[in-house]
C-alpha cells in the first residue's frame, strides 16, 4: 500500500498547506484518512475527489474534518454535471451524533458508523481501532493488508496501550504536537520524546511525525524522538509518499 501525506499541520494549516489528511492507496482503491482544512485543494494535485472510494475519520475536530463539506459539494457538482455517479462512504464514530449525521449529504456521501470494538473492512483494508486520550472521542487505527500494517494515532496524549496497539507495525504515523519537556496531557497531545518511546516500545519499522506544531524549531521533534527510537524517522510533509 502507498501512503501519501496530503496535510500534516495540527490545529490549522500553515499558509499554502493543509491540516490532517492522508491518502492510502492499494490495488487502485483510494481511502482518505481524515479531511482537515485545505485537504481537498491539496488532494486534487494527486487525484480528484470523484476518485475517492472511501473516507475514514479519527474524530470530529475541525483540523481533521473541515473540508468534508467542500468534498460533499464537489461531488454534488459532479453529479449535477454527470461526472460522478457514486455515493462516497464516510466512516466515523457515533459518539457525537450531531457530527456523525453531517457525514451524509443528499445522495453523494453516506455516513457509516464504525464500531470500535469490531474489525472494519473497507476495500482491501482491514481496520481495527483503539480509543485514544484526547479532549473529544478519538480513535487510533491499525490498517492492514497483504501482511503490512500502518498505525495512525489520530490525536492523543501518551498512554501505554498505544504501544501494544502499534506492536510490530511497518509504519507508525504518529501525532507529535509538543516538544520534549512540555506537558501535552491536558491538551490530549504527545511530545516528541513520548512519540519516540512509543515507537521504540512498539517495535515499529518506521516512524512518521505528523500533526506538527506551529511553534518552535520543527527539526527538534525528529532529534528528540531519535533519542528514544533508533529506527527510521521521517517528518511528514506535503506530498511525501511511503510504500508500505
JSON list of C-alpha atoms in Angstrom, two decimals:
[
{"chain": "A", "resi": 1, "resn": "UNK", "atom": "CA", "xyz": [0.00, 0.00, 0.00]},
{"chain": "A", "resi": 2, "resn": "UNK", "atom": "CA", "xyz": [1.07, 3.57, -0.63]},
{"chain": "A", "resi": 3, "resn": "UNK", "atom": "CA", "xyz": [0.65, 6.36, 1.91]},
{"chain": "A", "resi": 4, "resn": "UNK", "atom": "CA", "xyz": [0.65, 9.96, 0.67]},
{"chain": "A", "resi": 5, "resn": "UNK", "atom": "CA", "xyz": [0.73, 12.89, 3.07]},
{"chain": "A", "resi": 6, "resn": "UNK", "atom": "CA", "xyz": [-1.88, 15.45, 2.00]},
{"chain": "A", "resi": 7, "resn": "UNK", "atom": "CA", "xyz": [-1.76, 17.65, 5.11]},
{"chain": "A", "resi": 8, "resn": "UNK", "atom": "CA", "xyz": [0.13, 17.39, 8.37]},
{"chain": "A", "resi": 9, "resn": "UNK", "atom": "CA", "xyz": [-0.39, 20.53, 10.46]},
{"chain": "A", "resi": 10, "resn": "UNK", "atom": "CA", "xyz": [-2.06, 20.49, 13.86]},
{"chain": "A", "resi": 11, "resn": "UNK", "atom": "CA", "xyz": [-4.86, 22.89, 14.73]},
{"chain": "A", "resi": 12, "resn": "UNK", "atom": "CA", "xyz": [-4.89, 24.87, 11.48]},
{"chain": "A", "resi": 13, "resn": "UNK", "atom": "CA", "xyz": [-2.99, 24.78, 8.19]},
{"chain": "A", "resi": 14, "resn": "UNK", "atom": "CA", "xyz": [0.17, 26.72, 7.55]},
{"chain": "A", "resi": 15, "resn": "UNK", "atom": "CA", "xyz": [-0.12, 29.21, 4.68]},
{"chain": "A", "resi": 16, "resn": "UNK", "atom": "CA", "xyz": [-0.48, 27.31, 1.41]},
{"chain": "A", "resi": 17, "resn": "UNK", "atom": "CA", "xyz": [-0.66, 23.90, 3.10]},
{"chain": "A", "resi": 18, "resn": "UNK", "atom": "CA", "xyz": [-3.25, 21.69, 4.83]},
{"chain": "A", "resi": 19, "resn": "UNK", "atom": "CA", "xyz": [-4.07, 20.21, 8.20]},
{"chain": "A", "resi": 20, "resn": "UNK", "atom": "CA", "xyz": [-4.59, 16.48, 8.74]},
{"chain": "A", "resi": 21, "resn": "UNK", "atom": "CA", "xyz": [-5.26, 14.37, 5.66]},
{"chain": "A", "resi": 22, "resn": "UNK", "atom": "CA", "xyz": [-3.65, 11.15, 4.42]},
{"chain": "A", "resi": 23, "resn": "UNK", "atom": "CA", "xyz": [-4.32, 9.18, 1.25]},
{"chain": "A", "resi": 24, "resn": "UNK", "atom": "CA", "xyz": [-3.88, 5.41, 1.44]},
{"chain": "A", "resi": 25, "resn": "UNK", "atom": "CA", "xyz": [-3.94, 3.51, -1.85]},
{"chain": "A", "resi": 26, "resn": "UNK", "atom": "CA", "xyz": [-3.78, -0.22, -2.58]},
{"chain": "A", "resi": 27, "resn": "UNK", "atom": "CA", "xyz": [-4.68, -2.04, -5.79]},
{"chain": "A", "resi": 28, "resn": "UNK", "atom": "CA", "xyz": [-6.38, 1.07, -7.17]},
{"chain": "A", "resi": 29, "resn": "UNK", "atom": "CA", "xyz": [-8.53, 1.65, -4.06]},
{"chain": "A", "resi": 30, "resn": "UNK", "atom": "CA", "xyz": [-8.23, 5.16, -2.59]},
{"chain": "A", "resi": 31, "resn": "UNK", "atom": "CA", "xyz": [-9.02, 5.73, 1.10]},
{"chain": "A", "resi": 32, "resn": "UNK", "atom": "CA", "xyz": [-8.74, 9.22, 2.60]},
{"chain": "A", "resi": 33, "resn": "UNK", "atom": "CA", "xyz": [-7.89, 9.25, 6.30]},
{"chain": "A", "resi": 34, "resn": "UNK", "atom": "CA", "xyz": [-9.15, 12.49, 7.88]},
{"chain": "A", "resi": 35, "resn": "UNK", "atom": "CA", "xyz": [-10.11, 15.56, 5.88]},
{"chain": "A", "resi": 36, "resn": "UNK", "atom": "CA", "xyz": [-8.90, 18.77, 7.52]},
{"chain": "A", "resi": 37, "resn": "UNK", "atom": "CA", "xyz": [-8.58, 22.34, 6.29]},
{"chain": "A", "resi": 38, "resn": "UNK", "atom": "CA", "xyz": [-7.39, 22.66, 2.65]},
{"chain": "A", "resi": 39, "resn": "UNK", "atom": "CA", "xyz": [-7.18, 18.88, 2.18]},
{"chain": "A", "resi": 40, "resn": "UNK", "atom": "CA", "xyz": [-9.45, 18.93, -0.88]},
{"chain": "A", "resi": 41, "resn": "UNK", "atom": "CA", "xyz": [-7.30, 21.55, -2.59]},
{"chain": "A", "resi": 42, "resn": "UNK", "atom": "CA", "xyz": [-4.15, 19.52, -1.98]},
{"chain": "A", "resi": 43, "resn": "UNK", "atom": "CA", "xyz": [-5.77, 16.17, -2.76]},
{"chain": "A", "resi": 44, "resn": "UNK", "atom": "CA", "xyz": [-6.63, 17.38, -6.26]},
{"chain": "A", "resi": 45, "resn": "UNK", "atom": "CA", "xyz": [-2.93, 17.61, -7.12]},
{"chain": "A", "resi": 46, "resn": "UNK", "atom": "CA", "xyz": [-2.92, 13.81, -6.83]},
{"chain": "A", "resi": 47, "resn": "UNK", "atom": "CA", "xyz": [-6.44, 12.56, -7.56]},
{"chain": "A", "resi": 48, "resn": "UNK", "atom": "CA", "xyz": [-9.86, 14.16, -7.93]},
{"chain": "A", "resi": 49, "resn": "UNK", "atom": "CA", "xyz": [-12.44, 13.84, -5.17]},
{"chain": "A", "resi": 50, "resn": "UNK", "atom": "CA", "xyz": [-14.50, 11.71, -7.55]},
{"chain": "A", "resi": 51, "resn": "UNK", "atom": "CA", "xyz": [-11.82, 9.00, -7.45]},
{"chain": "A", "resi": 52, "resn": "UNK", "atom": "CA", "xyz": [-12.06, 8.50, -3.70]},
{"chain": "A", "resi": 53, "resn": "UNK", "atom": "CA", "xyz": [-13.51, 5.12, -2.75]},
{"chain": "A", "resi": 54, "resn": "UNK", "atom": "CA", "xyz": [-13.87, 5.88, 0.94]},
{"chain": "A", "resi": 55, "resn": "UNK", "atom": "CA", "xyz": [-13.06, 8.28, 3.75]},
{"chain": "A", "resi": 56, "resn": "UNK", "atom": "CA", "xyz": [-12.49, 7.47, 7.42]},
{"chain": "A", "resi": 57, "resn": "UNK", "atom": "CA", "xyz": [-12.26, 9.88, 10.35]},
{"chain": "A", "resi": 58, "resn": "UNK", "atom": "CA", "xyz": [-10.38, 9.60, 13.62]},
{"chain": "A", "resi": 59, "resn": "UNK", "atom": "CA", "xyz": [-12.53, 12.27, 15.30]},
{"chain": "A", "resi": 60, "resn": "UNK", "atom": "CA", "xyz": [-14.54, 15.39, 14.57]},
{"chain": "A", "resi": 61, "resn": "UNK", "atom": "CA", "xyz": [-12.23, 18.29, 15.41]},
{"chain": "A", "resi": 62, "resn": "UNK", "atom": "CA", "xyz": [-12.12, 20.83, 12.59]},
{"chain": "A", "resi": 63, "resn": "UNK", "atom": "CA", "xyz": [-8.45, 20.28, 11.74]},
{"chain": "A", "resi": 64, "resn": "UNK", "atom": "CA", "xyz": [-9.45, 16.71, 10.81]},
{"chain": "A", "resi": 65, "resn": "UNK", "atom": "CA", "xyz": [-12.88, 17.34, 9.24]},
{"chain": "A", "resi": 66, "resn": "UNK", "atom": "CA", "xyz": [-13.14, 20.93, 7.98]},
{"chain": "A", "resi": 67, "resn": "UNK", "atom": "CA", "xyz": [-13.09, 20.00, 4.29]},
{"chain": "A", "resi": 68, "resn": "UNK", "atom": "CA", "xyz": [-15.81, 17.37, 4.42]},
{"chain": "A", "resi": 69, "resn": "UNK", "atom": "CA", "xyz": [-18.42, 19.94, 3.42]},
{"chain": "A", "resi": 70, "resn": "UNK", "atom": "CA", "xyz": [-16.49, 21.08, 0.37]},
{"chain": "A", "resi": 71, "resn": "UNK", "atom": "CA", "xyz": [-15.83, 17.47, -0.67]},
{"chain": "A", "resi": 72, "resn": "UNK", "atom": "CA", "xyz": [-19.57, 16.89, -0.47]},
{"chain": "A", "resi": 73, "resn": "UNK", "atom": "CA", "xyz": [-20.24, 19.94, -2.62]},
{"chain": "A", "resi": 74, "resn": "UNK", "atom": "CA", "xyz": [-17.58, 18.91, -5.15]},
{"chain": "A", "resi": 75, "resn": "UNK", "atom": "CA", "xyz": [-19.22, 15.52, -5.52]},
{"chain": "A", "resi": 76, "resn": "UNK", "atom": "CA", "xyz": [-22.66, 17.13, -5.74]},
{"chain": "A", "resi": 77, "resn": "UNK", "atom": "CA", "xyz": [-21.45, 19.29, -8.62]},
{"chain": "A", "resi": 78, "resn": "UNK", "atom": "CA", "xyz": [-20.01, 16.13, -10.17]},
{"chain": "A", "resi": 79, "resn": "UNK", "atom": "CA", "xyz": [-23.43, 14.50, -10.03]},
{"chain": "A", "resi": 80, "resn": "UNK", "atom": "CA", "xyz": [-25.11, 17.61, -11.43]},
{"chain": "A", "resi": 81, "resn": "UNK", "atom": "CA", "xyz": [-22.71, 17.58, -14.40]},
{"chain": "A", "resi": 82, "resn": "UNK", "atom": "CA", "xyz": [-22.93, 13.80, -14.86]},
{"chain": "A", "resi": 83, "resn": "UNK", "atom": "CA", "xyz": [-19.27, 13.30, -13.94]},
{"chain": "A", "resi": 84, "resn": "UNK", "atom": "CA", "xyz": [-19.96, 11.37, -10.73]},
{"chain": "A", "resi": 85, "resn": "UNK", "atom": "CA", "xyz": [-22.46, 8.57, -10.23]},
{"chain": "A", "resi": 86, "resn": "UNK", "atom": "CA", "xyz": [-21.49, 7.00, -6.90]},
{"chain": "A", "resi": 87, "resn": "UNK", "atom": "CA", "xyz": [-22.06, 7.63, -3.21]},
{"chain": "A", "resi": 88, "resn": "UNK", "atom": "CA", "xyz": [-18.90, 8.12, -1.15]},
{"chain": "A", "resi": 89, "resn": "UNK", "atom": "CA", "xyz": [-18.95, 6.26, 2.18]},
{"chain": "A", "resi": 90, "resn": "UNK", "atom": "CA", "xyz": [-17.57, 8.32, 5.08]},
{"chain": "A", "resi": 91, "resn": "UNK", "atom": "CA", "xyz": [-16.78, 6.23, 8.14]},
{"chain": "A", "resi": 92, "resn": "UNK", "atom": "CA", "xyz": [-16.94, 7.83, 11.57]},
{"chain": "A", "resi": 93, "resn": "UNK", "atom": "CA", "xyz": [-17.79, 7.01, 15.16]},
{"chain": "A", "resi": 94, "resn": "UNK", "atom": "CA", "xyz": [-21.20, 7.65, 16.71]},
{"chain": "A", "resi": 95, "resn": "UNK", "atom": "CA", "xyz": [-20.08, 9.20, 19.99]},
{"chain": "A", "resi": 96, "resn": "UNK", "atom": "CA", "xyz": [-21.05, 12.60, 18.56]},
{"chain": "A", "resi": 97, "resn": "UNK", "atom": "CA", "xyz": [-24.33, 12.02, 16.75]},
{"chain": "A", "resi": 98, "resn": "UNK", "atom": "CA", "xyz": [-24.70, 15.60, 15.52]},
{"chain": "A", "resi": 99, "resn": "UNK", "atom": "CA", "xyz": [-21.36, 15.47, 13.72]},
{"chain": "A", "resi": 100, "resn": "UNK", "atom": "CA", "xyz": [-21.88, 11.91, 12.52]},
{"chain": "A", "resi": 101, "resn": "UNK", "atom": "CA", "xyz": [-25.20, 12.84, 10.92]},
{"chain": "A", "resi": 102, "resn": "UNK", "atom": "CA", "xyz": [-23.46, 15.57, 8.92]},
{"chain": "A", "resi": 103, "resn": "UNK", "atom": "CA", "xyz": [-21.44, 12.91, 7.08]},
{"chain": "A", "resi": 104, "resn": "UNK", "atom": "CA", "xyz": [-24.47, 12.08, 4.94]},
{"chain": "A", "resi": 105, "resn": "UNK", "atom": "CA", "xyz": [-25.36, 14.61, 2.25]},
{"chain": "A", "resi": 106, "resn": "UNK", "atom": "CA", "xyz": [-28.05, 14.15, -0.39]},
{"chain": "A", "resi": 107, "resn": "UNK", "atom": "CA", "xyz": [-27.00, 11.06, -2.36]},
{"chain": "A", "resi": 108, "resn": "UNK", "atom": "CA", "xyz": [-23.32, 11.94, -2.73]},
{"chain": "A", "resi": 109, "resn": "UNK", "atom": "CA", "xyz": [-21.96, 10.89, 0.68]},
{"chain": "A", "resi": 110, "resn": "UNK", "atom": "CA", "xyz": [-23.24, 8.41, 3.25]},
{"chain": "A", "resi": 111, "resn": "UNK", "atom": "CA", "xyz": [-22.13, 8.35, 6.87]},
{"chain": "A", "resi": 112, "resn": "UNK", "atom": "CA", "xyz": [-21.33, 4.82, 8.02]},
{"chain": "A", "resi": 113, "resn": "UNK", "atom": "CA", "xyz": [-20.67, 4.13, 11.69]},
{"chain": "A", "resi": 114, "resn": "UNK", "atom": "CA", "xyz": [-17.69, 2.06, 12.65]},
{"chain": "A", "resi": 115, "resn": "UNK", "atom": "CA", "xyz": [-17.86, 0.05, 15.85]},
{"chain": "A", "resi": 116, "resn": "UNK", "atom": "CA", "xyz": [-14.54, 0.50, 17.64]},
{"chain": "A", "resi": 117, "resn": "UNK", "atom": "CA", "xyz": [-14.70, -2.97, 19.20]},
{"chain": "A", "resi": 118, "resn": "UNK", "atom": "CA", "xyz": [-15.07, -4.64, 15.79]},
{"chain": "A", "resi": 119, "resn": "UNK", "atom": "CA", "xyz": [-12.84, -5.08, 12.75]},
{"chain": "A", "resi": 120, "resn": "UNK", "atom": "CA", "xyz": [-13.89, -2.89, 9.83]},
{"chain": "A", "resi": 121, "resn": "UNK", "atom": "CA", "xyz": [-13.27, -3.97, 6.24]},
{"chain": "A", "resi": 122, "resn": "UNK", "atom": "CA", "xyz": [-13.03, -1.20, 3.64]},
{"chain": "A", "resi": 123, "resn": "UNK", "atom": "CA", "xyz": [-11.97, -2.33, 0.18]},
{"chain": "A", "resi": 124, "resn": "UNK", "atom": "CA", "xyz": [-8.66, -4.20, 0.62]},
{"chain": "A", "resi": 125, "resn": "UNK", "atom": "CA", "xyz": [-8.09, -2.82, 4.13]},
{"chain": "A", "resi": 126, "resn": "UNK", "atom": "CA", "xyz": [-8.70, -4.45, 7.50]},
{"chain": "A", "resi": 127, "resn": "UNK", "atom": "CA", "xyz": [-9.03, -1.77, 10.18]},
{"chain": "A", "resi": 128, "resn": "UNK", "atom": "CA", "xyz": [-9.01, -2.11, 13.97]},
{"chain": "A", "resi": 129, "resn": "UNK", "atom": "CA", "xyz": [-9.47, 0.72, 16.45]},
{"chain": "A", "resi": 130, "resn": "UNK", "atom": "CA", "xyz": [-8.25, 1.95, 19.82]},
{"chain": "A", "resi": 131, "resn": "UNK", "atom": "CA", "xyz": [-9.83, 4.89, 21.64]},
{"chain": "A", "resi": 132, "resn": "UNK", "atom": "CA", "xyz": [-7.19, 7.48, 22.43]},
{"chain": "A", "resi": 133, "resn": "UNK", "atom": "CA", "xyz": [-6.76, 10.02, 25.22]},
{"chain": "A", "resi": 134, "resn": "UNK", "atom": "CA", "xyz": [-7.98, 13.27, 23.69]},
{"chain": "A", "resi": 135, "resn": "UNK", "atom": "CA", "xyz": [-10.37, 16.10, 24.55]},
{"chain": "A", "resi": 136, "resn": "UNK", "atom": "CA", "xyz": [-13.11, 14.52, 22.43]},
{"chain": "A", "resi": 137, "resn": "UNK", "atom": "CA", "xyz": [-13.68, 10.88, 21.45]},
{"chain": "A", "resi": 138, "resn": "UNK", "atom": "CA", "xyz": [-10.93, 9.90, 19.02]},
{"chain": "A", "resi": 139, "resn": "UNK", "atom": "CA", "xyz": [-9.74, 6.58, 17.65]},
{"chain": "A", "resi": 140, "resn": "UNK", "atom": "CA", "xyz": [-6.35, 5.37, 16.51]},
{"chain": "A", "resi": 141, "resn": "UNK", "atom": "CA", "xyz": [-6.44, 2.97, 13.57]},
{"chain": "A", "resi": 142, "resn": "UNK", "atom": "CA", "xyz": [-4.40, -0.06, 12.62]},
{"chain": "A", "resi": 143, "resn": "UNK", "atom": "CA", "xyz": [-4.82, -0.59, 8.89]},
{"chain": "A", "resi": 144, "resn": "UNK", "atom": "CA", "xyz": [-3.61, -3.88, 7.43]},
{"chain": "A", "resi": 145, "resn": "UNK", "atom": "CA", "xyz": [-3.45, -5.51, 4.03]},
{"chain": "A", "resi": 146, "resn": "UNK", "atom": "CA", "xyz": [-1.26, -8.17, 2.41]},
{"chain": "A", "resi": 147, "resn": "UNK", "atom": "CA", "xyz": [0.74, -8.68, 5.60]},
{"chain": "A", "resi": 148, "resn": "UNK", "atom": "CA", "xyz": [1.62, -5.00, 6.04]},
{"chain": "A", "resi": 149, "resn": "UNK", "atom": "CA", "xyz": [0.42, -2.67, 8.79]},
{"chain": "A", "resi": 150, "resn": "UNK", "atom": "CA", "xyz": [0.06, 1.10, 9.15]},
{"chain": "A", "resi": 151, "resn": "UNK", "atom": "CA", "xyz": [-0.89, 2.53, 12.54]},
{"chain": "A", "resi": 152, "resn": "UNK", "atom": "CA", "xyz": [-2.27, 6.08, 12.68]},
{"chain": "A", "resi": 153, "resn": "UNK", "atom": "CA", "xyz": [-2.63, 7.55, 16.14]},
{"chain": "A", "resi": 154, "resn": "UNK", "atom": "CA", "xyz": [-5.13, 10.29, 15.42]},
{"chain": "A", "resi": 155, "resn": "UNK", "atom": "CA", "xyz": [-4.85, 12.80, 18.28]},
{"chain": "A", "resi": 156, "resn": "UNK", "atom": "CA", "xyz": [-3.81, 11.58, 21.71]},
{"chain": "A", "resi": 157, "resn": "UNK", "atom": "CA", "xyz": [-1.68, 12.09, 24.76]},
{"chain": "A", "resi": 158, "resn": "UNK", "atom": "CA", "xyz": [0.68, 9.28, 25.70]},
{"chain": "A", "resi": 159, "resn": "UNK", "atom": "CA", "xyz": [-0.77, 6.05, 27.08]},
{"chain": "A", "resi": 160, "resn": "UNK", "atom": "CA", "xyz": [0.85, 2.65, 27.23]},
{"chain": "A", "resi": 161, "resn": "UNK", "atom": "CA", "xyz": [-1.91, 0.75, 25.43]},
{"chain": "A", "resi": 162, "resn": "UNK", "atom": "CA", "xyz": [-0.93, 2.57, 22.26]},
{"chain": "A", "resi": 163, "resn": "UNK", "atom": "CA", "xyz": [2.38, 0.70, 22.28]},
{"chain": "A", "resi": 164, "resn": "UNK", "atom": "CA", "xyz": [0.59, -2.66, 22.25]},
{"chain": "A", "resi": 165, "resn": "UNK", "atom": "CA", "xyz": [-1.78, -1.46, 19.54]},
{"chain": "A", "resi": 166, "resn": "UNK", "atom": "CA", "xyz": [1.13, -0.43, 17.31]},
{"chain": "A", "resi": 167, "resn": "UNK", "atom": "CA", "xyz": [3.20, -3.54, 18.03]},
{"chain": "A", "resi": 168, "resn": "UNK", "atom": "CA", "xyz": [5.26, -4.60, 15.02]},
{"chain": "A", "resi": 169, "resn": "UNK", "atom": "CA", "xyz": [3.69, -2.13, 12.58]},
{"chain": "A", "resi": 170, "resn": "UNK", "atom": "CA", "xyz": [5.61, -1.33, 9.42]},
{"chain": "A", "resi": 171, "resn": "UNK", "atom": "CA", "xyz": [4.80, 2.37, 9.78]},
{"chain": "A", "resi": 172, "resn": "UNK", "atom": "CA", "xyz": [3.64, 4.41, 12.76]},
{"chain": "A", "resi": 173, "resn": "UNK", "atom": "CA", "xyz": [2.07, 7.70, 11.66]},
{"chain": "A", "resi": 174, "resn": "UNK", "atom": "CA", "xyz": [2.12, 9.49, 14.99]},
{"chain": "A", "resi": 175, "resn": "UNK", "atom": "CA", "xyz": [1.00, 12.89, 16.13]},
{"chain": "A", "resi": 176, "resn": "UNK", "atom": "CA", "xyz": [3.84, 14.97, 17.61]},
{"chain": "A", "resi": 177, "resn": "UNK", "atom": "CA", "xyz": [2.33, 18.26, 18.67]},
{"chain": "A", "resi": 178, "resn": "UNK", "atom": "CA", "xyz": [4.68, 19.12, 21.54]},
{"chain": "A", "resi": 179, "resn": "UNK", "atom": "CA", "xyz": [8.40, 19.19, 22.24]},
{"chain": "A", "resi": 180, "resn": "UNK", "atom": "CA", "xyz": [10.37, 17.24, 24.83]},
{"chain": "A", "resi": 181, "resn": "UNK", "atom": "CA", "xyz": [9.85, 18.65, 28.31]},
{"chain": "A", "resi": 182, "resn": "UNK", "atom": "CA", "xyz": [6.37, 20.01, 27.61]},
{"chain": "A", "resi": 183, "resn": "UNK", "atom": "CA", "xyz": [3.18, 18.52, 29.05]},
{"chain": "A", "resi": 184, "resn": "UNK", "atom": "CA", "xyz": [0.71, 17.60, 26.34]},
{"chain": "A", "resi": 185, "resn": "UNK", "atom": "CA", "xyz": [-1.63, 15.58, 28.53]},
{"chain": "A", "resi": 186, "resn": "UNK", "atom": "CA", "xyz": [-4.15, 18.35, 29.21]},
{"chain": "A", "resi": 187, "resn": "UNK", "atom": "CA", "xyz": [-4.45, 19.16, 25.51]},
{"chain": "A", "resi": 188, "resn": "UNK", "atom": "CA", "xyz": [-4.57, 15.49, 24.53]},
{"chain": "A", "resi": 189, "resn": "UNK", "atom": "CA", "xyz": [-1.34, 15.50, 22.52]},
{"chain": "A", "resi": 190, "resn": "UNK", "atom": "CA", "xyz": [2.06, 13.81, 22.62]},
{"chain": "A", "resi": 191, "resn": "UNK", "atom": "CA", "xyz": [5.59, 15.14, 22.96]},
{"chain": "A", "resi": 192, "resn": "UNK", "atom": "CA", "xyz": [8.38, 14.15, 20.60]},
{"chain": "A", "resi": 193, "resn": "UNK", "atom": "CA", "xyz": [10.01, 12.16, 23.40]},
{"chain": "A", "resi": 194, "resn": "UNK", "atom": "CA", "xyz": [6.81, 10.21, 24.04]},
{"chain": "A", "resi": 195, "resn": "UNK", "atom": "CA", "xyz": [6.43, 9.56, 20.32]},
{"chain": "A", "resi": 196, "resn": "UNK", "atom": "CA", "xyz": [9.94, 8.11, 20.14]},
{"chain": "A", "resi": 197, "resn": "UNK", "atom": "CA", "xyz": [9.34, 6.00, 23.22]},
{"chain": "A", "resi": 198, "resn": "UNK", "atom": "CA", "xyz": [6.08, 4.66, 21.78]},
{"chain": "A", "resi": 199, "resn": "UNK", "atom": "CA", "xyz": [7.77, 3.72, 18.50]},
{"chain": "A", "resi": 200, "resn": "UNK", "atom": "CA", "xyz": [10.62, 2.01, 20.37]},
{"chain": "A", "resi": 201, "resn": "UNK", "atom": "CA", "xyz": [8.41, 0.03, 22.72]},
{"chain": "A", "resi": 202, "resn": "UNK", "atom": "CA", "xyz": [6.09, -0.98, 19.86]},
{"chain": "A", "resi": 203, "resn": "UNK", "atom": "CA", "xyz": [9.00, -2.17, 17.74]},
{"chain": "A", "resi": 204, "resn": "UNK", "atom": "CA", "xyz": [7.81, -0.45, 14.57]},
{"chain": "A", "resi": 205, "resn": "UNK", "atom": "CA", "xyz": [9.97, -0.26, 11.46]},
{"chain": "A", "resi": 206, "resn": "UNK", "atom": "CA", "xyz": [9.39, 3.37, 10.53]},
{"chain": "A", "resi": 207, "resn": "UNK", "atom": "CA", "xyz": [8.09, 6.44, 12.35]},
{"chain": "A", "resi": 208, "resn": "UNK", "atom": "CA", "xyz": [6.47, 9.44, 10.68]},
{"chain": "A", "resi": 209, "resn": "UNK", "atom": "CA", "xyz": [5.90, 12.55, 12.79]},
{"chain": "A", "resi": 210, "resn": "UNK", "atom": "CA", "xyz": [2.73, 14.44, 11.92]},
{"chain": "A", "resi": 211, "resn": "UNK", "atom": "CA", "xyz": [0.13, 16.87, 13.35]},
{"chain": "A", "resi": 212, "resn": "UNK", "atom": "CA", "xyz": [3.05, 19.27, 13.66]},
{"chain": "A", "resi": 213, "resn": "UNK", "atom": "CA", "xyz": [3.02, 22.42, 15.82]},
{"chain": "A", "resi": 214, "resn": "UNK", "atom": "CA", "xyz": [3.20, 26.00, 14.57]},
{"chain": "A", "resi": 215, "resn": "UNK", "atom": "CA", "xyz": [5.88, 26.99, 17.07]},
{"chain": "A", "resi": 216, "resn": "UNK", "atom": "CA", "xyz": [9.48, 26.11, 17.80]},
{"chain": "A", "resi": 217, "resn": "UNK", "atom": "CA", "xyz": [12.17, 24.52, 15.64]},
{"chain": "A", "resi": 218, "resn": "UNK", "atom": "CA", "xyz": [10.49, 21.53, 14.00]},
{"chain": "A", "resi": 219, "resn": "UNK", "atom": "CA", "xyz": [13.83, 19.78, 13.48]},
{"chain": "A", "resi": 220, "resn": "UNK", "atom": "CA", "xyz": [13.94, 19.33, 17.25]},
{"chain": "A", "resi": 221, "resn": "UNK", "atom": "CA", "xyz": [10.96, 16.98, 17.07]},
{"chain": "A", "resi": 222, "resn": "UNK", "atom": "CA", "xyz": [12.90, 14.47, 14.98]},
{"chain": "A", "resi": 223, "resn": "UNK", "atom": "CA", "xyz": [16.06, 14.81, 17.07]},
{"chain": "A", "resi": 224, "resn": "UNK", "atom": "CA", "xyz": [14.16, 14.34, 20.32]},
{"chain": "A", "resi": 225, "resn": "UNK", "atom": "CA", "xyz": [12.22, 11.33, 19.02]},
{"chain": "A", "resi": 226, "resn": "UNK", "atom": "CA", "xyz": [15.53, 9.82, 17.86]},
{"chain": "A", "resi": 227, "resn": "UNK", "atom": "CA", "xyz": [16.79, 9.85, 21.44]},
{"chain": "A", "resi": 228, "resn": "UNK", "atom": "CA", "xyz": [14.24, 7.09, 22.11]},
{"chain": "A", "resi": 229, "resn": "UNK", "atom": "CA", "xyz": [13.83, 5.38, 18.74]},
{"chain": "A", "resi": 230, "resn": "UNK", "atom": "CA", "xyz": [16.76, 4.25, 16.58]},
{"chain": "A", "resi": 231, "resn": "UNK", "atom": "CA", "xyz": [14.73, 3.28, 13.51]},
{"chain": "A", "resi": 232, "resn": "UNK", "atom": "CA", "xyz": [13.96, 5.47, 10.51]},
{"chain": "A", "resi": 233, "resn": "UNK", "atom": "CA", "xyz": [12.18, 8.72, 11.37]},
{"chain": "A", "resi": 234, "resn": "UNK", "atom": "CA", "xyz": [10.54, 10.99, 8.82]},
{"chain": "A", "resi": 235, "resn": "UNK", "atom": "CA", "xyz": [8.86, 14.35, 9.21]},
{"chain": "A", "resi": 236, "resn": "UNK", "atom": "CA", "xyz": [5.51, 14.48, 7.47]},
{"chain": "A", "resi": 237, "resn": "UNK", "atom": "CA", "xyz": [5.48, 16.90, 4.56]},
{"chain": "A", "resi": 238, "resn": "UNK", "atom": "CA", "xyz": [3.03, 17.64, 1.79]},
{"chain": "A", "resi": 239, "resn": "UNK", "atom": "CA", "xyz": [3.29, 15.07, -0.99]},
{"chain": "A", "resi": 240, "resn": "UNK", "atom": "CA", "xyz": [5.54, 12.66, 0.90]},
{"chain": "A", "resi": 241, "resn": "UNK", "atom": "CA", "xyz": [4.91, 9.12, -0.38]},
{"chain": "A", "resi": 242, "resn": "UNK", "atom": "CA", "xyz": [5.72, 5.98, 1.57]},
{"chain": "A", "resi": 243, "resn": "UNK", "atom": "CA", "xyz": [5.44, 2.46, 0.16]},
{"chain": "A", "resi": 244, "resn": "UNK", "atom": "CA", "xyz": [4.41, 0.07, 2.91]}
]
